[in-house]
PDB file of C-alpha atoms in Angstrom:
ATOM      1  CA  MET A 993      24.629  42.303  33.914  1.00 57.00           C
ATOM      2  CA  ALA A 994      22.292  44.392  31.772  1.00 60.00           C
ATOM      3  CA  GLN A 995      25.272  45.318  29.597  1.00 66.00           C
ATOM      4  CA  GLN A 996      25.475  41.706  28.537  1.00 64.00           C
ATOM      5  CA  PHE A 997      22.111  42.114  26.754  1.00 65.00           C
ATOM      6  CA  SER A 998      22.455  45.648  25.435  1.00 70.00           C
ATOM      7  CA  GLY A 999      24.685  44.681  22.511  1.00 71.00           C
ATOM      8  CA  LEU A1000      22.454  41.908  21.194  1.00 73.00           C
ATOM      9  CA  PRO A1001      20.981  42.416  17.703  1.00 77.00           C
ATOM     10  CA  ILE A1002      17.483  41.399  18.772  1.00 73.00           C
ATOM     11  CA  LYS A1003      15.886  42.916  15.658  1.00 76.00           C
ATOM     12  CA  SER A1004      18.115  40.911  13.363  1.00 79.00           C
ATOM     13  CA  LEU A1005      17.691  37.752  15.389  1.00 77.00           C
ATOM     14  CA  ILE A1006      13.899  37.887  15.078  1.00 77.00           C
ATOM     15  CA  ALA A1007      13.441  39.583  11.711  1.00 81.00           C
ATOM     16  CA  ALA A1008      15.960  37.521   9.748  1.00 82.00           C
ATOM     17  CA  PRO A1009      14.160  34.165  10.086  1.00 80.00           C
ATOM     18  CA  LEU A1010      10.780  35.763   9.385  1.00 81.00           C
ATOM     19  CA  LYS A1011      12.121  37.396   6.242  1.00 84.00           C
ATOM     20  CA  ALA A1012      13.698  34.095   5.183  1.00 82.00           C
ATOM     21  CA  ALA A1013      10.349  32.334   5.672  1.00 79.00           C
ATOM     22  CA  ALA A1014       8.538  35.004   3.653  1.00 82.00           C
ATOM     23  CA  ASP A1015      11.144  34.706   0.884  1.00 84.00           C
ATOM     24  CA  ALA A1016      10.765  30.917   0.948  1.00 79.00           C
ATOM     25  CA  ASN A1017       6.980  31.238   0.665  1.00 80.00           C
ATOM     26  CA  GLY A1018       7.329  33.600  -2.273  1.00 82.00           C
ATOM     27  CA  MET A1019       9.739  31.231  -3.977  1.00 81.00           C
ATOM     28  CA  MET A1020       7.426  28.293  -3.374  1.00 79.00           C
ATOM     29  CA  ALA A1021       4.428  30.219  -4.712  1.00 79.00           C
ATOM     30  CA  ARG A1022       6.328  31.059  -7.922  1.00 84.00           C
ATOM     31  CA  THR A1023       7.445  27.444  -8.269  1.00 83.00           C
ATOM     32  CA  GLN A1024       3.889  26.208  -7.747  1.00 81.00           C
ATOM     33  CA  THR A1025       2.581  28.598 -10.368  1.00 83.00           C
ATOM     34  CA  GLN A1026       5.186  27.436 -12.867  1.00 87.00           C
ATOM     35  CA  PHE A1027       4.365  23.819 -12.017  1.00 87.00           C
ATOM     36  CA  MET A1028       0.631  24.461 -12.388  1.00 86.00           C
ATOM     37  CA  LEU A1029       1.006  26.147 -15.763  1.00 87.00           C
ATOM     38  CA  SER A1030       3.496  23.677 -17.208  1.00 89.00           C
ATOM     39  CA  THR A1031       2.025  20.428 -15.850  1.00 90.00           C
ATOM     40  CA  CYS A1032      -1.703  21.019 -15.599  1.00 89.00           C
ATOM     41  CA  PHE A1033      -2.207  23.107 -18.751  1.00 90.00           C
ATOM     42  CA  GLU A1034      -1.249  22.664 -22.361  1.00 90.00           C
ATOM     43  CA  LYS A1035      -0.270  25.410 -24.733  1.00 86.00           C
ATOM     44  CA  GLY A1036      -2.068  26.106 -27.928  1.00 81.00           C
ATOM     45  CA  SER A1037      -0.492  26.081 -31.359  1.00 82.00           C
ATOM     46  CA  SER A1038       0.539  29.721 -31.102  1.00 83.00           C
ATOM     47  CA  ASP A1039       1.695  31.861 -28.209  1.00 80.00           C
ATOM     48  CA  THR A1040      -1.472  33.946 -28.345  1.00 84.00           C
ATOM     49  CA  ASP A1041      -3.716  30.947 -27.820  1.00 85.00           C
ATOM     50  CA  PRO A1042      -5.033  30.564 -24.282  1.00 86.00           C
ATOM     51  CA  LEU A1043      -3.797  27.726 -22.114  1.00 87.00           C
ATOM     52  CA  LYS A1044      -6.136  24.747 -21.963  1.00 88.00           C
ATOM     53  CA  PRO A1045      -6.475  22.599 -18.866  1.00 87.00           C
ATOM     54  CA  ILE A1046      -5.347  18.997 -19.254  1.00 91.00           C
ATOM     55  CA  MET A1047      -8.357  16.800 -18.626  1.00 89.00           C
ATOM     56  CA  ILE A1048      -8.258  13.300 -17.190  1.00 90.00           C
ATOM     57  CA  THR A1049     -11.003  10.736 -17.386  1.00 90.00           C
ATOM     58  CA  PHE A1050     -12.543   8.880 -14.489  1.00 89.00           C
ATOM     59  CA  THR A1051     -14.907   5.957 -14.547  1.00 89.00           C
ATOM     60  CA  VAL A1052     -17.851   6.099 -12.179  1.00 87.00           C
ATOM     61  CA  THR A1053     -19.507   2.909 -11.061  1.00 86.00           C
ATOM     62  CA  ARG A1054     -23.031   3.341  -9.775  1.00 81.00           C
ATOM     63  CA  SER A1055     -25.277   0.738  -8.275  1.00 78.00           C
ATOM     64  CA  ILE A1056     -28.665   0.110  -9.878  1.00 79.00           C
ATOM     65  CA  ILE A1057     -31.383  -0.877  -7.463  1.00 77.00           C
ATOM     66  CA  LYS A1058     -34.956  -1.782  -8.254  1.00 79.00           C
ATOM     67  CA  SER A1059     -37.849  -0.035  -6.576  1.00 80.00           C
ATOM     68  CA  ASP A1060     -38.201  -2.962  -4.180  1.00 81.00           C
ATOM     69  CA  GLY A1061     -34.564  -2.535  -3.052  1.00 78.00           C
ATOM     70  CA  THR A1062     -33.125  -5.581  -4.830  1.00 80.00           C
ATOM     71  CA  PRO A1063     -30.167  -5.260  -7.218  1.00 79.00           C
ATOM     72  CA  ALA A1064     -31.122  -4.793 -10.845  1.00 79.00           C
ATOM     73  CA  THR A1065     -29.625  -6.638 -13.774  1.00 81.00           C
ATOM     74  CA  PRO A1066     -26.913  -5.610 -14.440  1.00 82.00           C
ATOM     75  CA  PRO A1067     -26.330  -4.471 -10.816  1.00 81.00           C
ATOM     76  CA  THR A1068     -24.024  -1.595 -11.747  1.00 82.00           C
ATOM     77  CA  ALA A1069     -23.627   0.951 -14.492  1.00 84.00           C
ATOM     78  CA  GLU A1070     -20.436   2.656 -15.533  1.00 86.00           C
ATOM     79  CA  VAL A1071     -20.181   6.164 -16.904  1.00 85.00           C
ATOM     80  CA  THR A1072     -17.161   8.350 -17.500  1.00 86.00           C
ATOM     81  CA  PHE A1073     -16.517  11.951 -16.658  1.00 83.00           C
ATOM     82  CA  THR A1074     -13.570  14.229 -17.244  1.00 85.00           C
ATOM     83  CA  LEU A1075     -11.896  16.339 -14.613  1.00 83.00           C
ATOM     84  CA  PRO A1076      -9.088  18.876 -14.909  1.00 85.00           C
ATOM     85  CA  LEU A1077      -5.772  17.465 -13.720  1.00 88.00           C
ATOM     86  CA  LEU A1078      -5.350  20.618 -11.621  1.00 85.00           C
ATOM     87  CA  THR A1079      -8.179  19.628  -9.302  1.00 83.00           C
ATOM     88  CA  ILE A1080      -6.518  16.454  -8.004  1.00 86.00           C
ATOM     89  CA  ILE A1081      -3.120  18.035  -7.233  1.00 85.00           C
ATOM     90  CA  PRO A1082      -3.020  19.202  -3.580  1.00 80.00           C
ATOM     91  CA  LEU A1083      -1.204  22.416  -4.424  1.00 75.00           C
ATOM     92  CA  ASN A1084      -2.138  24.200  -1.216  1.00 65.00           C
ATOM     93  CA  SER A1085       0.102  21.984   0.895  1.00 57.00           C
ATOM     94  CA  LEU A1086       3.329  23.797   0.022  1.00 65.00           C
ATOM     95  CA  ALA A1087       3.971  26.760   2.260  1.00 72.00           C
ATOM     96  CA  VAL A1088       5.713  27.764   5.468  1.00 74.00           C
ATOM     97  CA  ASP A1089       2.837  28.274   7.894  1.00 75.00           C
ATOM     98  CA  ASN A1090       4.667  28.541  11.223  1.00 78.00           C
ATOM     99  CA  VAL A1091       7.956  30.117  12.272  1.00 78.00           C
ATOM    100  CA  THR A1092       9.075  30.022  15.902  1.00 81.00           C
ATOM    101  CA  VAL A1093      12.145  31.906  17.083  1.00 78.00           C
ATOM    102  CA  ASN A1094      13.441  30.976  20.505  1.00 79.00           C
ATOM    103  CA  PHE A1095      16.309  32.987  21.966  1.00 75.00           C
ATOM    104  CA  GLU A1096      17.570  32.011  25.352  1.00 77.00           C
ATOM    105  CA  MET A1097      20.541  33.663  27.064  1.00 74.00           C
ATOM    106  CA  GLU A1098      21.943  33.014  30.500  1.00 74.00           C
ATOM    107  CA  VAL A1099      24.579  35.119  32.241  1.00 71.00           C
ATOM    108  CA  LYS A1100      25.896  33.590  35.413  1.00 72.00           C
ATOM    109  CA  SER A1101      28.725  34.859  37.638  1.00 71.00           C
ATOM    110  CA  SER A1102      29.772  34.016  41.189  1.00 72.00           C
ATOM    111  CA  THR A1103      32.614  34.980  43.547  1.00 71.00           C
ATOM    112  CA  SER A1104      33.731  33.250  46.699  1.00 71.00           C
ATOM    113  CA  THR A1105      36.688  33.826  49.074  1.00 70.00           C
ATOM    114  CA  ASP A1106      37.905  31.289  51.587  1.00 69.00           C
ATOM    115  CA  ASN A1107      40.351  32.200  54.347  1.00 68.00           C
ATOM    116  CA  GLU A1108      41.879  29.566  56.538  1.00 67.00           C
ATOM    117  CA  THR A1109      44.387  30.266  59.320  1.00 64.00           C
ATOM    118  CA  SER A1110      45.684  27.766  61.801  1.00 64.00           C
ATOM    119  CA  SER A1111      48.354  28.135  64.432  1.00 61.00           C
ATOM    120  CA  GLU A1112      50.313  25.425  66.174  1.00 60.00           C
ATOM    121  CA  GLN A1113      53.410  25.988  68.184  1.00 55.00           C
ATOM    122  CA  GLU A1114      56.119  23.404  68.431  1.00 55.00           C
ATOM    123  CA  THR A1115      59.435  24.775  69.513  1.00 54.00           C
ATOM    124  CA  ALA A1116      62.155  22.252  69.601  1.00 54.00           C
ATOM    125  CA  ALA A1117      64.105  23.622  72.445  1.00 53.00           C
ATOM    126  CA  LYS A1118      65.282  21.088  74.929  1.00 56.00           C
ATOM    127  CA  ALA A1119      67.491  21.403  78.002  1.00 56.00           C
ATOM    128  CA  ASP A1120      68.718  18.739  80.370  1.00 61.00           C
ATOM    129  CA  ILE A1121      69.709  19.693  83.852  1.00 60.00           C
ATOM    130  CA  THR A1122      71.708  17.404  86.080  1.00 66.00           C
ATOM    131  CA  ALA A1123      72.849  18.262  89.572  1.00 65.00           C
ATOM    132  CA  LYS A1124      74.637  16.008  92.001  1.00 71.00           C
ATOM    133  CA  TYR A1125      75.479  16.577  95.638  1.00 69.00           C
ATOM    134  CA  ASN A1126      77.502  14.273  97.875  1.00 72.00           C
ATOM    135  CA  ALA A1127      77.306  14.615 101.646  1.00 66.00           C
ATOM    136  CA  GLY A1128      79.065  11.768 103.425  1.00 68.00           C
ATOM    137  CA  LEU A1129      76.952   8.688 103.119  1.00 66.00           C
ATOM    138  CA  PHE A1130      74.135  10.491 101.274  1.00 70.00           C
ATOM    139  CA  SER A1131      74.090  11.501  97.706  1.00 72.00           C
ATOM    140  CA  VAL A1132      71.371  13.508  95.893  1.00 70.00           C
ATOM    141  CA  GLU A1133      71.025  13.616  92.125  1.00 72.00           C
ATOM    142  CA  VAL A1134      68.440  15.740  90.284  1.00 68.00           C
ATOM    143  CA  HIS A1135      67.549  15.438  86.566  1.00 69.00           C
ATOM    144  CA  GLY A1136      65.218  17.831  84.631  1.00 68.00           C
ATOM    145  CA  SER A1137      64.257  18.685  81.048  1.00 67.00           C
ATOM    146  CA  VAL A1138      62.222  21.428  79.232  1.00 64.00           C
ATOM    147  CA  SER A1139      60.845  21.363  75.634  1.00 64.00           C
ATOM    148  CA  HIS A1140      58.631  23.700  73.529  1.00 63.00           C
ATOM    149  CA  ASN A1141      57.161  23.366  69.996  1.00 64.00           C
ATOM    150  CA  SER A1142      55.771  26.184  67.813  1.00 64.00           C
ATOM    151  CA  LYS A1143      54.287  25.998  64.207  1.00 66.00           C
ATOM    152  CA  THR A1144      52.161  28.524  62.223  1.00 67.00           C
ATOM    153  CA  THR A1145      50.128  27.727  59.073  1.00 70.00           C
ATOM    154  CA  SER A1146      48.080  30.191  57.008  1.00 70.00           C
ATOM    155  CA  SER A1147      46.128  29.670  53.732  1.00 72.00           C
ATOM    156  CA  GLU A1148      43.760  31.795  51.647  1.00 73.00           C
ATOM    157  CA  LYS A1149      41.579  30.659  48.697  1.00 75.00           C
ATOM    158  CA  GLN A1150      39.748  32.838  46.187  1.00 75.00           C
ATOM    159  CA  HIS A1151      37.291  31.501  43.663  1.00 76.00           C
ATOM    160  CA  TYR A1152      35.603  33.370  40.785  1.00 75.00           C
ATOM    161  CA  GLU A1153      33.330  31.775  38.216  1.00 75.00           C
ATOM    162  CA  ALA A1154      31.552  33.351  35.259  1.00 74.00           C
ATOM    163  CA  SER A1155      29.610  31.748  32.415  1.00 75.00           C
ATOM    164  CA  ASN A1156      27.691  33.145  29.451  1.00 74.00           C
ATOM    165  CA  GLN A1157      25.322  30.896  27.615  1.00 75.00           C
ATOM    166  CA  ALA A1158      23.298  31.709  24.546  1.00 73.00           C
ATOM    167  CA  LYS A1159      20.893  29.492  22.664  1.00 77.00           C
ATOM    168  CA  TYR A1160      19.293  30.521  19.378  1.00 75.00           C
ATOM    169  CA  GLU A1161      16.718  28.193  17.949  1.00 78.00           C
ATOM    170  CA  ILE A1162      14.497  28.622  14.906  1.00 73.00           C
ATOM    171  CA  ASN A1163      11.689  26.213  14.101  1.00 76.00           C
ATOM    172  CA  VAL A1164      10.136  26.422  10.663  1.00 71.00           C
ATOM    173  CA  HIS A1165       7.174  24.278   9.725  1.00 69.00           C
ATOM    174  CA  ALA A1166       5.839  23.831   6.214  1.00 65.00           C
ATOM    175  CA  GLY A1167       2.158  23.091   6.329  1.00 66.00           C
ATOM    176  CA  GLN A1168      -1.107  23.553   4.566  1.00 62.00           C
ATOM    177  CA  LEU A1169      -2.336  27.016   3.726  1.00 67.00           C
ATOM    178  CA  PRO A1170      -5.584  27.878   1.976  1.00 67.00           C
ATOM    179  CA  LEU A1171      -5.388  28.576  -1.724  1.00 65.00           C
ATOM    180  CA  PRO A1172      -5.890  32.108  -3.012  1.00 61.00           C
ATOM    181  CA  LYS A1173      -9.511  32.918  -3.814  1.00 68.00           C
ATOM    182  CA  GLY A1174      -8.760  33.158  -7.534  1.00 64.00           C
ATOM    183  CA  VAL A1175      -7.305  29.667  -7.765  1.00 66.00           C
ATOM    184  CA  THR A1176     -10.188  28.275  -5.709  1.00 70.00           C
ATOM    185  CA  THR A1177     -12.669  29.858  -8.085  1.00 73.00           C
ATOM    186  CA  ILE A1178     -10.907  28.315 -11.094  1.00 68.00           C
ATOM    187  CA  ILE A1179     -10.876  24.882  -9.471  1.00 69.00           C
ATOM    188  CA  ASP A1180     -14.545  25.188  -8.481  1.00 73.00           C
ATOM    189  CA  ALA A1181     -15.459  26.125 -12.030  1.00 71.00           C
ATOM    190  CA  PHE A1182     -13.545  23.149 -13.370  1.00 67.00           C
ATOM    191  CA  THR A1183     -15.043  20.824 -10.783  1.00 65.00           C
ATOM    192  CA  LYS A1184     -18.537  21.799 -11.871  1.00 67.00           C
ATOM    193  CA  ASN A1185     -17.688  20.314 -15.257  1.00 62.00           C
ATOM    194  CA  ILE A1186     -18.528  16.941 -13.814  1.00 59.00           C
ATOM    195  CA  ASP A1187     -22.091  17.947 -12.986  1.00 59.00           C
ATOM    196  CA  PRO A1188     -24.620  16.782 -15.551  1.00 56.00           C
ATOM    197  CA  ILE A1189     -26.110  19.412 -17.831  1.00 57.00           C
ATOM    198  CA  MET A1190     -29.831  19.622 -17.267  1.00 59.00           C
ATOM    199  CA  LEU A1191     -31.831  20.288 -20.413  1.00 62.00           C
ATOM    200  CA  LYS A1192     -34.583  22.843 -20.326  1.00 65.00           C
ATOM    201  CA  PRO A1193     -38.126  21.687 -21.153  1.00 67.00           C
ATOM    202  CA  ASP A1194     -37.754  23.099 -24.647  1.00 69.00           C
ATOM    203  CA  GLY A1195     -34.633  20.982 -25.186  1.00 60.00           C
ATOM    204  CA  THR A1196     -32.087  23.799 -25.039  1.00 63.00           C
ATOM    205  CA  THR A1197     -29.106  23.852 -22.702  1.00 58.00           C
ATOM    206  CA  PRO A1198     -28.801  26.538 -20.039  1.00 59.00           C
ATOM    207  CA  PRO A1199     -25.800  28.865 -20.062  1.00 59.00           C
ATOM    208  CA  PRO A1200     -22.786  27.634 -18.078  1.00 53.00           C
ATOM    209  CA  PRO A1201     -22.636  28.791 -14.397  1.00 52.00           C
TER     210      PRO A1201
ATOM    211  CA  MET B 475       5.277   9.206  -3.491  1.00 61.00           C
ATOM    212  CA  ASN B 476       2.631   9.769  -0.858  1.00 79.00           C
ATOM    213  CA  ILE B 477       0.030  12.162  -2.221  1.00 84.00           C
ATOM    214  CA  GLN B 478      -3.331  12.424  -0.551  1.00 86.00           C
ATOM    215  CA  THR B 479      -5.989  14.323  -2.424  1.00 86.00           C
ATOM    216  CA  GLN B 480      -9.746  14.585  -2.710  1.00 85.00           C
ATOM    217  CA  ILE B 481     -12.128  14.323  -5.626  1.00 85.00           C
ATOM    218  CA  PRO B 482     -15.741  15.454  -5.334  1.00 82.00           C
ATOM    219  CA  CYS B 483     -18.238  12.688  -5.856  1.00 86.00           C
ATOM    220  CA  PRO B 484     -19.957  13.229  -9.237  1.00 82.00           C
ATOM    221  CA  ASP B 485     -23.257  12.116  -7.745  1.00 82.00           C
ATOM    222  CA  CYS B 486     -23.557  13.781  -4.302  1.00 84.00           C
ATOM    223  CA  GLY B 487     -20.561  16.109  -4.190  1.00 82.00           C
ATOM    224  CA  THR B 488     -19.047  14.585  -1.044  1.00 88.00           C
ATOM    225  CA  PRO B 489     -15.232  14.725  -1.182  1.00 87.00           C
ATOM    226  CA  ILE B 490     -13.791  11.277  -1.822  1.00 90.00           C
ATOM    227  CA  PRO B 491     -10.354  10.806  -0.189  1.00 91.00           C
ATOM    228  CA  VAL B 492      -7.923   9.477  -2.764  1.00 91.00           C
ATOM    229  CA  ASP B 493      -4.459   8.020  -2.274  1.00 92.00           C
ATOM    230  CA  GLY B 494      -2.195   8.983  -5.160  1.00 91.00           C
ATOM    231  CA  ALA B 495      -0.274   5.716  -5.397  1.00 91.00           C
ATOM    232  CA  MET B 496      -3.440   3.609  -5.269  1.00 93.00           C
ATOM    233  CA  LEU B 497      -5.145   5.817  -7.825  1.00 92.00           C
ATOM    234  CA  LEU B 498      -2.375   5.011 -10.303  1.00 93.00           C
ATOM    235  CA  THR B 499      -2.867   1.283  -9.814  1.00 93.00           C
ATOM    236  CA  GLY B 500      -6.503   1.522 -10.923  1.00 91.00           C
ATOM    237  CA  THR B 501      -8.065   1.192  -7.478  1.00 93.00           C
ATOM    238  CA  ARG B 502     -11.703   2.244  -7.128  1.00 93.00           C
ATOM    239  CA  PHE B 503     -12.495   4.757  -4.410  1.00 93.00           C
ATOM    240  CA  SER B 504     -15.972   4.652  -2.933  1.00 93.00           C
ATOM    241  CA  CYS B 505     -17.892   7.715  -1.865  1.00 92.00           C
ATOM    242  CA  PRO B 506     -17.884   7.992   1.947  1.00 93.00           C
ATOM    243  CA  ASN B 507     -21.501   9.117   1.916  1.00 91.00           C
ATOM    244  CA  PRO B 508     -23.455   6.053   3.106  1.00 90.00           C
ATOM    245  CA  GLN B 509     -26.462   7.105   1.015  1.00 87.00           C
ATOM    246  CA  CYS B 510     -24.335   7.242  -2.139  1.00 85.00           C
ATOM    247  CA  HIS B 511     -23.066   4.118  -3.825  1.00 81.00           C
ATOM    248  CA  CYS B 512     -20.679   5.694  -6.312  1.00 88.00           C
ATOM    249  CA  ALA B 513     -17.142   4.523  -6.854  1.00 91.00           C
ATOM    250  CA  ILE B 514     -14.600   6.264  -9.060  1.00 91.00           C
ATOM    251  CA  ALA B 515     -11.423   5.042 -10.716  1.00 93.00           C
ATOM    252  CA  LEU B 516      -8.903   6.684 -12.990  1.00 93.00           C
ATOM    253  CA  ASN B 517      -9.096   5.673 -16.610  1.00 92.00           C
ATOM    254  CA  SER B 518      -6.095   3.581 -17.583  1.00 92.00           C
ATOM    255  CA  ASN B 519      -5.365   5.844 -20.581  1.00 92.00           C
ATOM    256  CA  ASP B 520      -4.621   8.797 -18.272  1.00 93.00           C
ATOM    257  CA  ARG B 521      -2.516   7.040 -15.661  1.00 93.00           C
ATOM    258  CA  GLN B 522       0.772   8.162 -17.205  1.00 93.00           C
ATOM    259  CA  VAL B 523      -0.314  11.816 -17.299  1.00 93.00           C
ATOM    260  CA  VAL B 524      -1.306  11.713 -13.642  1.00 93.00           C
ATOM    261  CA  ALA B 525       1.829   9.764 -12.691  1.00 94.00           C
ATOM    262  CA  ASN B 526       4.036  12.442 -14.286  1.00 93.00           C
ATOM    263  CA  ALA B 527       2.137  15.212 -12.489  1.00 92.00           C
ATOM    264  CA  PHE B 528       2.384  13.417  -9.130  1.00 91.00           C
ATOM    265  CA  GLU B 529       6.094  12.804  -9.643  1.00 92.00           C
ATOM    266  CA  GLN B 530       6.789  16.464 -10.374  1.00 90.00           C
ATOM    267  CA  PHE B 531       4.607  17.517  -7.458  1.00 88.00           C
ATOM    268  CA  SER B 532       6.507  15.172  -5.124  1.00 88.00           C
ATOM    269  CA  TYR B 533       9.786  16.702  -6.252  1.00 87.00           C
ATOM    270  CA  LEU B 534       8.347  20.153  -5.659  1.00 83.00           C
ATOM    271  CA  ARG B 535       7.131  19.202  -2.181  1.00 80.00           C
ATOM    272  CA  GLU B 536      10.521  17.704  -1.312  1.00 82.00           C
ATOM    273  CA  ARG B 537      12.246  20.931  -2.316  1.00 78.00           C
ATOM    274  CA  ALA B 538       9.791  22.914  -0.213  1.00 72.00           C
ATOM    275  CA  GLN B 539      10.480  20.755   2.822  1.00 72.00           C
ATOM    276  CA  HIS B 540      14.240  21.176   2.346  1.00 75.00           C
ATOM    277  CA  MET B 541      13.710  24.906   2.050  1.00 69.00           C
ATOM    278  CA  ALA B 542      11.640  24.968   5.232  1.00 64.00           C
ATOM    279  CA  SER B 543      14.198  22.989   7.181  1.00 65.00           C
ATOM    280  CA  GLY B 544      16.947  25.380   6.084  1.00 60.00           C
ATOM    281  CA  HIS B 545      19.015  22.901   4.044  1.00 51.00           C
TER     282      HIS B 545
END
């Protein structure tokens, strides 16, 4: 039975889906990069100009409350802030994060032999005997018969069953993976754009973080 | 198009969960921080830019899912 498993390309069965998943991740990463550069950035007038992030504007509504806790007049104030488009695209959701390879093989064989012998005799031999004797006034008559049956039956059954089953199942799940540190740093830097700039006491602005 | 994203609150920094489709309709999203009373909404002038980006991202995500399922 071990021979049934010796010829299996186990390495290929396991490595091939993992390599395919890695290739898919690489392809998705390249596609995401192209998407990020083409959709979330705009080119300058010349090829040497750096890419500029596309900014979108949000309106912030803030409540205004008096010191006694009652709503002021007007009760809300609206301000706007700009945010890079890149920061609201959930780019880190595109990746294969789980690959499961299930290989199940079943080798089953069975042999059975049935012998059946029966004997029955039935011989169809039959004889009739008749004898008659006359002695004056008396007469004697004798009748007799003999029969014999014979019959022989023999049967033999052999049964052999073998089955090979193989099941190869690959589960691939695309889920959320963390962004590379570099992209996270860029997004963090952009996100800080929405923080207010605090003036120094002398009226100058501090250097950007 | 079902895009869920987060935007940091400009006041307290708490991530505000944002639904992509609702964002494009001009819906205001309130900060989940109970101490913060901020609400943000996308400016109407930029809705088309964001809509295009979401559409391309949805297409990209669909391709990734097809790739993952082996089709």
